[in-house]
PDB file of C-alpha atoms in Angstrom:
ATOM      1  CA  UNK H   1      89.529-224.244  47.259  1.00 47.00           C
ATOM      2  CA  UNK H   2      87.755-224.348  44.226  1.00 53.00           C
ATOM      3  CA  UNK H   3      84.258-222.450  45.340  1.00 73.00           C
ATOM      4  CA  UNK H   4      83.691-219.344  46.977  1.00 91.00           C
ATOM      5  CA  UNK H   5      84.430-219.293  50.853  1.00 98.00           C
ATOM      6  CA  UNK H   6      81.591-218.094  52.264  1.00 98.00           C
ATOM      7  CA  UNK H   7      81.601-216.765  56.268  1.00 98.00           C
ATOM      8  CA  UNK H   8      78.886-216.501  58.950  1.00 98.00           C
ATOM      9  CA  UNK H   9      79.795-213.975  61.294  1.00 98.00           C
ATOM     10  CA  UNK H  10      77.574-213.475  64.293  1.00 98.00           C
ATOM     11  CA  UNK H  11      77.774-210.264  66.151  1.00 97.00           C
ATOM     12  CA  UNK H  12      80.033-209.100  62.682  1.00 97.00           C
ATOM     13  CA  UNK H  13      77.873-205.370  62.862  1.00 97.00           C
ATOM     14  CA  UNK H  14      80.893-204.212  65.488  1.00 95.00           C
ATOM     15  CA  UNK H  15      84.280-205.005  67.491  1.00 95.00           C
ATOM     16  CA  UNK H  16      86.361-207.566  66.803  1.00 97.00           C
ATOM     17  CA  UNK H  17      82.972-209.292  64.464  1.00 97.00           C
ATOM     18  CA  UNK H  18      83.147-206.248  62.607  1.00 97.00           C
ATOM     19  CA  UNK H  19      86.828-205.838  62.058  1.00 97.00           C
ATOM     20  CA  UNK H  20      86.852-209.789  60.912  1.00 98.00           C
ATOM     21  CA  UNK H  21      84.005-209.557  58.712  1.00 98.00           C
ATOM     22  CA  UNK H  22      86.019-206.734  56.635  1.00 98.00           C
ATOM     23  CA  UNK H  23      89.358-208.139  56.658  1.00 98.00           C
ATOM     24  CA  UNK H  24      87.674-211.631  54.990  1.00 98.00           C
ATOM     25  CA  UNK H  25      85.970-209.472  52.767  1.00 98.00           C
ATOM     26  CA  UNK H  26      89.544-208.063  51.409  1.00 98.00           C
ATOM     27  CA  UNK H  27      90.415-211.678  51.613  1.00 97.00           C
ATOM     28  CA  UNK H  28      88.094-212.729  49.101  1.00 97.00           C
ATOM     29  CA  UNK H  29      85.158-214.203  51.472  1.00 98.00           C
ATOM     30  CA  UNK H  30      81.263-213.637  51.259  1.00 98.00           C
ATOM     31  CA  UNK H  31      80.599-212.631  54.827  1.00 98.00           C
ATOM     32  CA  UNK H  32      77.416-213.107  56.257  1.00 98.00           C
ATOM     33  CA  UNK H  33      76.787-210.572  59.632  1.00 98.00           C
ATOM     34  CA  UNK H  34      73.813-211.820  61.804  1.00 98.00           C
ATOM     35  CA  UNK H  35      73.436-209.706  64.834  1.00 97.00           C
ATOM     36  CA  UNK H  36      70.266-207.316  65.856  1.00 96.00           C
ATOM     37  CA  UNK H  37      71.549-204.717  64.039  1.00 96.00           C
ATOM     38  CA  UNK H  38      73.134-204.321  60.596  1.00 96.00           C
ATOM     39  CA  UNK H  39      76.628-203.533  60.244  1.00 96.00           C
ATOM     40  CA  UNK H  40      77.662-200.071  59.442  1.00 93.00           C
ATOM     41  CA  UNK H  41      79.845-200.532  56.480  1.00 96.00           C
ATOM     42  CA  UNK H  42      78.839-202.010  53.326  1.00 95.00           C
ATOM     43  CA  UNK H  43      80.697-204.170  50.891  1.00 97.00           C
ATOM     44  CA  UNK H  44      79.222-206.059  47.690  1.00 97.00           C
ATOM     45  CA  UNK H  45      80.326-209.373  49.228  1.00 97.00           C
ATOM     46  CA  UNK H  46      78.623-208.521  52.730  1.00 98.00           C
ATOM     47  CA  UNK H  47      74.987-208.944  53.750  1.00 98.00           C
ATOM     48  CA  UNK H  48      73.623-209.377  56.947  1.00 97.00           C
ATOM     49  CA  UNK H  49      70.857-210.710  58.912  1.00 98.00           C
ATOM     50  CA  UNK H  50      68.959-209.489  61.481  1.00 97.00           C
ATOM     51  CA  UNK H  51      68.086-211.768  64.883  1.00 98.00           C
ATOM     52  CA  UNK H  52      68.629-211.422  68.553  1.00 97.00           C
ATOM     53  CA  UNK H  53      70.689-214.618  69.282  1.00 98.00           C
ATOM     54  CA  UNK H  54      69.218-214.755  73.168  1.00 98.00           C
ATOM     55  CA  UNK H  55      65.872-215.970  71.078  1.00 97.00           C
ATOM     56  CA  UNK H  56      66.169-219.523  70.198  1.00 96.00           C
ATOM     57  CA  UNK H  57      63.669-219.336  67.496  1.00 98.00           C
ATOM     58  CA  UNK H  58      64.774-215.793  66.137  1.00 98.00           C
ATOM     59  CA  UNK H  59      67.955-218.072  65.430  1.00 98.00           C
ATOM     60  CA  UNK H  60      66.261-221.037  63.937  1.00 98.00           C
ATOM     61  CA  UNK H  61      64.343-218.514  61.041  1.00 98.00           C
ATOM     62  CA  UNK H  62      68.214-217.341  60.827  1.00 98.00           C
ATOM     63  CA  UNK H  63      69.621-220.079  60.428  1.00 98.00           C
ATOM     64  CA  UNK H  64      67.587-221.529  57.795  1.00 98.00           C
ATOM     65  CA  UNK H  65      67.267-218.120  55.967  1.00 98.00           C
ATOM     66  CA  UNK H  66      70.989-218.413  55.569  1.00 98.00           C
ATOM     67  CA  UNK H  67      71.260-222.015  54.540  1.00 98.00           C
ATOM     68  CA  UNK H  68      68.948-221.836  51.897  1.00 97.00           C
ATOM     69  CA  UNK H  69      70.917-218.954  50.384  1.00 97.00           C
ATOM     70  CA  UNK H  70      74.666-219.573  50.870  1.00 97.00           C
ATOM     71  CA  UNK H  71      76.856-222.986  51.089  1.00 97.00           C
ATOM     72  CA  UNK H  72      78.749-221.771  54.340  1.00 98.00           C
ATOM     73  CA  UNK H  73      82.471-222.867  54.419  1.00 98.00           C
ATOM     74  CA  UNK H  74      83.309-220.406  58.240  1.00 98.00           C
ATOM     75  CA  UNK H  75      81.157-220.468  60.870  1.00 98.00           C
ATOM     76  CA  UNK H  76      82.347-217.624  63.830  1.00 98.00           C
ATOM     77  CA  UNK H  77      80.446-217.590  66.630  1.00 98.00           C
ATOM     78  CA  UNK H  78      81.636-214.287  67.830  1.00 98.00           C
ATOM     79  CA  UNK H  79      78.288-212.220  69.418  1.00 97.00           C
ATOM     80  CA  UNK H  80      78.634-211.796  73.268  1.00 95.00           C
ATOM     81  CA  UNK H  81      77.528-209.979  76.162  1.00 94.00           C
ATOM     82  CA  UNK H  82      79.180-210.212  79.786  1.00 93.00           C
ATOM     83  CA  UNK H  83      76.842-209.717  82.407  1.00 95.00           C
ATOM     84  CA  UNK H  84      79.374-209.033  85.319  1.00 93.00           C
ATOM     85  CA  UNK H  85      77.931-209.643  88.552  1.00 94.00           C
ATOM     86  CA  UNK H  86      79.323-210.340  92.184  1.00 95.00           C
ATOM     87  CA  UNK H  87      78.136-213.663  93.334  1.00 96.00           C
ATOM     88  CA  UNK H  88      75.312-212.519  95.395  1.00 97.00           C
ATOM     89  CA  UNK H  89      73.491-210.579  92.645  1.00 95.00           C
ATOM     90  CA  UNK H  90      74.052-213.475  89.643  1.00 96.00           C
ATOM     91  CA  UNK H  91      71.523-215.528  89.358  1.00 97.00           C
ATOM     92  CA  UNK H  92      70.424-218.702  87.362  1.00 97.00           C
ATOM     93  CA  UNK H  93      68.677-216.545  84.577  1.00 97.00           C
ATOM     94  CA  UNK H  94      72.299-214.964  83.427  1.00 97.00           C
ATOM     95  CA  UNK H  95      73.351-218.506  83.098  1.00 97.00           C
ATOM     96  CA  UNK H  96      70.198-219.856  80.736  1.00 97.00           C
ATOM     97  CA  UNK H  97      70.748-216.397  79.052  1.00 98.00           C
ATOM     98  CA  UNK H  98      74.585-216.620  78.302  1.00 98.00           C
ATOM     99  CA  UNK H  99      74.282-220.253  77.713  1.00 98.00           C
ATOM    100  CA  UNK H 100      71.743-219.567  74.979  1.00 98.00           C
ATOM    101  CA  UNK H 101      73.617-216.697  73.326  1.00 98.00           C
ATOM    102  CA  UNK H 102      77.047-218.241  73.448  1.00 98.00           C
ATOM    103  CA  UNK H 103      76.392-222.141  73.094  1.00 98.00           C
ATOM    104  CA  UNK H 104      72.735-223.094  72.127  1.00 98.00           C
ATOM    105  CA  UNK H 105      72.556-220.466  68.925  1.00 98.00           C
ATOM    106  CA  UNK H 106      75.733-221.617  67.735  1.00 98.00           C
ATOM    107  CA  UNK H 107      74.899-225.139  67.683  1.00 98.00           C
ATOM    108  CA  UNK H 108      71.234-223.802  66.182  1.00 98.00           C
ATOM    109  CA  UNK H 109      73.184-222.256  63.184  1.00 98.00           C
ATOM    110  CA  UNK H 110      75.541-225.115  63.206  1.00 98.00           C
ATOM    111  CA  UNK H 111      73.285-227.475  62.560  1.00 98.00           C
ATOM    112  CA  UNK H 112      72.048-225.538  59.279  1.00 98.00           C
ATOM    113  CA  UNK H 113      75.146-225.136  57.842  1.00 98.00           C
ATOM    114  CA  UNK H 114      76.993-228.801  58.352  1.00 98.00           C
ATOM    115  CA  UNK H 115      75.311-230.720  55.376  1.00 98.00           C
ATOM    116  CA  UNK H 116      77.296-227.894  52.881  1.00 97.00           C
ATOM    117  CA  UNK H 117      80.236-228.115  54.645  1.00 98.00           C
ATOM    118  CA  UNK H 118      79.759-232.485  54.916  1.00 98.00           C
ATOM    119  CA  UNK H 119      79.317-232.611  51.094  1.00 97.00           C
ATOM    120  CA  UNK H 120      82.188-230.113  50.096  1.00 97.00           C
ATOM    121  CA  UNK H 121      84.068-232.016  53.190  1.00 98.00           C
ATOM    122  CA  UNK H 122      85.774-228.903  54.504  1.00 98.00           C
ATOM    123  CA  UNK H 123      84.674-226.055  57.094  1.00 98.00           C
ATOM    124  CA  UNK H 124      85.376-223.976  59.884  1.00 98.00           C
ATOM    125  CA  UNK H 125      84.116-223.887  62.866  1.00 98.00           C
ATOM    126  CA  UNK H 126      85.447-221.044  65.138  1.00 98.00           C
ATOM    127  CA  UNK H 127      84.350-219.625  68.734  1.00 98.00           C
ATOM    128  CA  UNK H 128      85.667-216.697  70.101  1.00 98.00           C
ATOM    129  CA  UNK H 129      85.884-217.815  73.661  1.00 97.00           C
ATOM    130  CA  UNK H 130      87.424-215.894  76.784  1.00 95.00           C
ATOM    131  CA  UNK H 131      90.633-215.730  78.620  1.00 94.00           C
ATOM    132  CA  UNK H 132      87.898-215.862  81.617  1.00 93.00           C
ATOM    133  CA  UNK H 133      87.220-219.622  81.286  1.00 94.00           C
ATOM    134  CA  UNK H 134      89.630-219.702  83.564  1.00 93.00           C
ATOM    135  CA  UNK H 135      88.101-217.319  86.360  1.00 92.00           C
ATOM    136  CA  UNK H 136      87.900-213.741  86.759  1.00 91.00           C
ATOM    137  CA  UNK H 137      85.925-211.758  89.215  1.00 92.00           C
ATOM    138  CA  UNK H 138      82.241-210.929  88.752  1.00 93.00           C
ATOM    139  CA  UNK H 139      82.157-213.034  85.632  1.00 95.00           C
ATOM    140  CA  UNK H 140      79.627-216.293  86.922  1.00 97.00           C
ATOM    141  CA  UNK H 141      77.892-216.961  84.169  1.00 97.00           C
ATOM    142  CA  UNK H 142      80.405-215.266  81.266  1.00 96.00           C
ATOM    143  CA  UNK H 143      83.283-217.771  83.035  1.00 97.00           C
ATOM    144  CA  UNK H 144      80.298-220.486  82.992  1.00 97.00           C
ATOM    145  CA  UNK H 145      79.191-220.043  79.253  1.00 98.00           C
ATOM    146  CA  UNK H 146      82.776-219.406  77.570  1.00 98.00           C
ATOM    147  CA  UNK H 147      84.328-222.662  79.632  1.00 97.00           C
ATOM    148  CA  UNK H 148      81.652-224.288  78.001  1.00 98.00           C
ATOM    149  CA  UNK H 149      82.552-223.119  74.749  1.00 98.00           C
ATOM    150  CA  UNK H 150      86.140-225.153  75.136  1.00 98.00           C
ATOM    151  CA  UNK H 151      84.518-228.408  76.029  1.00 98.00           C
ATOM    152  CA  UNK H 152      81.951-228.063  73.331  1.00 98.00           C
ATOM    153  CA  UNK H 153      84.707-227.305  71.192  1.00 98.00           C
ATOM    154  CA  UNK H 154      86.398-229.786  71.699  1.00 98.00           C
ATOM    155  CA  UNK H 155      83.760-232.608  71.370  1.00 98.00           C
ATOM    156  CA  UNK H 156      82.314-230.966  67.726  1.00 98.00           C
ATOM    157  CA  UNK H 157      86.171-231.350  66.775  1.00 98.00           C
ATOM    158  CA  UNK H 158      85.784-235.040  67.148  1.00 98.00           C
ATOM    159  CA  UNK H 159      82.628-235.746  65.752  1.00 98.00           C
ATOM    160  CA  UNK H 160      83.844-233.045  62.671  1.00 98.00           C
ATOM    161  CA  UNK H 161      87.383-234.167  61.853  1.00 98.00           C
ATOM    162  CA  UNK H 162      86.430-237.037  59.472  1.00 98.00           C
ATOM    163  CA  UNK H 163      84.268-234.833  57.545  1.00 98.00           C
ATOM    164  CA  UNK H 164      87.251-232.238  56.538  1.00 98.00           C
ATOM    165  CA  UNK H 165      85.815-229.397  59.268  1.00 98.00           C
ATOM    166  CA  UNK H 166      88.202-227.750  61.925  1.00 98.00           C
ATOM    167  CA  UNK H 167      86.735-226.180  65.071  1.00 98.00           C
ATOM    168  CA  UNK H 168      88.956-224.397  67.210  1.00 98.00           C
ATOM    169  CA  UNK H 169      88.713-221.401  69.911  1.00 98.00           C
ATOM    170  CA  UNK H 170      89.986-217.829  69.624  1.00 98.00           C
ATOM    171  CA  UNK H 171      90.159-217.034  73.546  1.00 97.00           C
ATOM    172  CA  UNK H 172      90.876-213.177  74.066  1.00 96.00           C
ATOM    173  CA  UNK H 173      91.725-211.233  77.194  1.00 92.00           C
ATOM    174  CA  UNK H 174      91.163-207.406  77.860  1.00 90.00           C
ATOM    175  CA  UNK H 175      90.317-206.287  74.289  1.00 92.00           C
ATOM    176  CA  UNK H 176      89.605-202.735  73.155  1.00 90.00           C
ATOM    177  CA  UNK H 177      85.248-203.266  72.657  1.00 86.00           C
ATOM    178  CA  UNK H 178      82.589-201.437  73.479  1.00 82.00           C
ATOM    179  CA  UNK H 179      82.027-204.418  75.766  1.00 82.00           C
ATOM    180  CA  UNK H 180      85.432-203.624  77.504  1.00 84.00           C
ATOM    181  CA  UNK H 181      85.089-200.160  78.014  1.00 83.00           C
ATOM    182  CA  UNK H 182      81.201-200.923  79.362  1.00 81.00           C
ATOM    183  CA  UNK H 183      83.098-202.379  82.507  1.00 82.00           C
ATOM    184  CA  UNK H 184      86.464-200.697  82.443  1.00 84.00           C
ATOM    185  CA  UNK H 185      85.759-196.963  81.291  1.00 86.00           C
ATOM    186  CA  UNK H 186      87.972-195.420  78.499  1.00 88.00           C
ATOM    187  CA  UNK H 187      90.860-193.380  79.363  1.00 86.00           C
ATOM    188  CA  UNK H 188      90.638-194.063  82.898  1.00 91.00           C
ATOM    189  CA  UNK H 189      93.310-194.747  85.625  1.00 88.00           C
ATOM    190  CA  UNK H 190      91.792-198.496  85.907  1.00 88.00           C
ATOM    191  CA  UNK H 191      92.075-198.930  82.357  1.00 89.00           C
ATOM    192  CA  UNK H 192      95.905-197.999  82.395  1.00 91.00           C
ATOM    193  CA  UNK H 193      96.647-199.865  85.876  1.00 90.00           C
ATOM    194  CA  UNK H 194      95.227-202.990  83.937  1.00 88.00           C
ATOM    195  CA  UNK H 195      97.589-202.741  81.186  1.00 90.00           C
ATOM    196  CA  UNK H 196     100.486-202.337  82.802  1.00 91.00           C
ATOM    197  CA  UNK H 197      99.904-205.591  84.897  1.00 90.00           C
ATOM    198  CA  UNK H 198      99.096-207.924  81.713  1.00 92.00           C
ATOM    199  CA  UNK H 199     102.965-209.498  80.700  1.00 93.00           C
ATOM    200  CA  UNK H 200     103.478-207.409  77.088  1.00 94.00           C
ATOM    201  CA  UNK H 201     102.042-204.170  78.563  1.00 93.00           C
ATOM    202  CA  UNK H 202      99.369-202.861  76.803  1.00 94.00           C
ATOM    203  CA  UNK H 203      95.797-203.809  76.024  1.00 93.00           C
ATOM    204  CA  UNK H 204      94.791-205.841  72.860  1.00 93.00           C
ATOM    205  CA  UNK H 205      93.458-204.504  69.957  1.00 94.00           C
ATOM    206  CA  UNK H 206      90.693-205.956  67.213  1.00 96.00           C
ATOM    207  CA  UNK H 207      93.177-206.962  65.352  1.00 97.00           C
ATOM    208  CA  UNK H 208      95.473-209.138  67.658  1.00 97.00           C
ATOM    209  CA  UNK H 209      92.206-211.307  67.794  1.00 98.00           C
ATOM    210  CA  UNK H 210      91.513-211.571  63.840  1.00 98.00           C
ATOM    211  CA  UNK H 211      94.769-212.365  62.964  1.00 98.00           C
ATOM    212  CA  UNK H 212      94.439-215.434  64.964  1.00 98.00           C
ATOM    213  CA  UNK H 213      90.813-216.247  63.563  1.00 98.00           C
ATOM    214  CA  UNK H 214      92.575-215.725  59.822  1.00 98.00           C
ATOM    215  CA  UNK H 215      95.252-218.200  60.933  1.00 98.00           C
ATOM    216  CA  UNK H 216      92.618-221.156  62.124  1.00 98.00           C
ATOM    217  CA  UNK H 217      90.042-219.838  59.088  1.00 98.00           C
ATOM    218  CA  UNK H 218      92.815-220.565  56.647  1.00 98.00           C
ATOM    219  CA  UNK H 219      92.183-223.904  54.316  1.00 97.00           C
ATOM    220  CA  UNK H 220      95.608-224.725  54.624  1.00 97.00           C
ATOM    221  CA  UNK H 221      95.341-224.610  58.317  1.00 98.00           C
ATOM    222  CA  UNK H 222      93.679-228.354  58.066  1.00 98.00           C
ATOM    223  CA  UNK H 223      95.537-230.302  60.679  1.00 98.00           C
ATOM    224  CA  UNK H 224      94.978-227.834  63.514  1.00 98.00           C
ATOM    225  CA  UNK H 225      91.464-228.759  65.357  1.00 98.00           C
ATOM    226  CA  UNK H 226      90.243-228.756  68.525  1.00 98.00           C
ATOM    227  CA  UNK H 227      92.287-226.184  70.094  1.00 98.00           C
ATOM    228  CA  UNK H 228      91.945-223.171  72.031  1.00 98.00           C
ATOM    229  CA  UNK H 229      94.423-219.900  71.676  1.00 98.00           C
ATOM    230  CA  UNK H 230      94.838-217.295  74.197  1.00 97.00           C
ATOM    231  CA  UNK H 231      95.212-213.994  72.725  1.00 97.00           C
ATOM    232  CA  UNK H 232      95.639-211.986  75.932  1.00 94.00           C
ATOM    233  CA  UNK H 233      99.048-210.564  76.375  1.00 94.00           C
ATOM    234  CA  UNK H 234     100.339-213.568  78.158  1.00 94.00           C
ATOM    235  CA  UNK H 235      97.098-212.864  81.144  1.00 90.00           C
ATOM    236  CA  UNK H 236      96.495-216.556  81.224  1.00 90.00           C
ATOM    237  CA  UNK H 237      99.923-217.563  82.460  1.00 88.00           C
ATOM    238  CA  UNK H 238     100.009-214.369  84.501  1.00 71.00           C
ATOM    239  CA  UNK H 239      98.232-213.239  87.829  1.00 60.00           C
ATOM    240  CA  UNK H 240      95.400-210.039  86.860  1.00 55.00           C
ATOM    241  CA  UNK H 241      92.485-209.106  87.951  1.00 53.00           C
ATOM    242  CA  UNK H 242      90.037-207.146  85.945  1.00 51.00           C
TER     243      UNK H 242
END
């Protein structure tokens, strides 16, 4: 590429956003974090921008804050929250929530960003989806929200393929996050019990699940769209139960 590659990152302040957003900085990118808090490391190529994605029109000012400063190349849509709840105590609301946070801001900041990428014709579009689109226990509206992130995926790969932009879905399974251990404490007996029933063993790390976002980020990585990758230990061809 002949311009700066310039990535939107949301949720980028921690986790696997954070550990992303620093190994495209060493890579050369202008990372952009938007999340409700700042991220706690600093780099001359990172800035950040502060919204709660569950607020439509805290993402719209976002959005167009970040357009009008930067010619975005990456899009991640990485923020998420889980919201684990038996059947009987879901309820619609943690759907509309989810749905907001996981689908309707990325499409929001989208939006912004696709006449850059249309005129450069090149972009990435990349979700970091959920080895629970395909069902896990207490997980109604994550399952719902992060299934939907495949199909919508999928469609935005069609519409975006004659314009040079990929889109394609990072889909992890037990990860070490602060969202993990929320559910599954550190340490425990649980957490170990889990591990040894996923296929390799262990638990996955931050940085199982960037080094398959660098693969689909890459330029060169241009015939490769509409896809989703399981980084989850071999879990999705496997029998566990979080």
């Amino acid at each position: 590429m002949d311009k700066e590659l310039t990535a939107v990152i949301t949720g980028g302040n921690k986790g696997i956003g954070a550990d992303l957003a620093r190994t495209m900085l060493d890579a050369g990118y202008r990372v952009v974090s938007v999340a409700r808090r700042a991220p706690e490391f600093s780099h001359e190529r990172l800035s950040s921008v502060e919204a709660d994605l569950l607020d439509d029109a805290a993402v719209s000012a976002a959005a167009a804050e970040i357009a009008g400063r930067h010619d975005v190349t990456h899009f991640v849509q990485n923020a998420g929250l889980i919201w684990p709840n038996l059947i009987e105590d879901a309820s619609a609301e943690d759907i509309t929530g989810l749905a907001q946070l996981h689908l309707g801001s990325a499409l929001t900041l989208l939006k912004a960003f696709l006449p850059a990428m249309k005129e450069r014709r090149f972009g990435r579009v990349l979700f970091n989806g959920s080895r629970a689109a395909l069902g896990a226990q207490t997980r109604t509206a994550y399952g719902a929200s992060k299934a939907g992130m495949v199909g919508m995926a999928r469609t935005w790969a069609l519409e975006l393929a004659p314009h040079g932009i990929t889109v394609n879905v990072v889909a992890p399974g037990p990860i070490q996050t602060d969202n993990f251990w929320g559910i599954i404490p550190k340490g425990s007996e649980r957490e170990a019990e889990l591990a040894k029933r996923i296929p390799v063993g262990r638990l996955g790390a931050v940085e199982d699940v960037t080094n398959a976002f660098m693969f689909f980020a890459d330029p060169k990585a241009g015939f490769v769209t509409g896809q989703t990758l399981y980084v989850c230990g071999g879990a999705s061809v496997g029998s566990m139960q979080l």
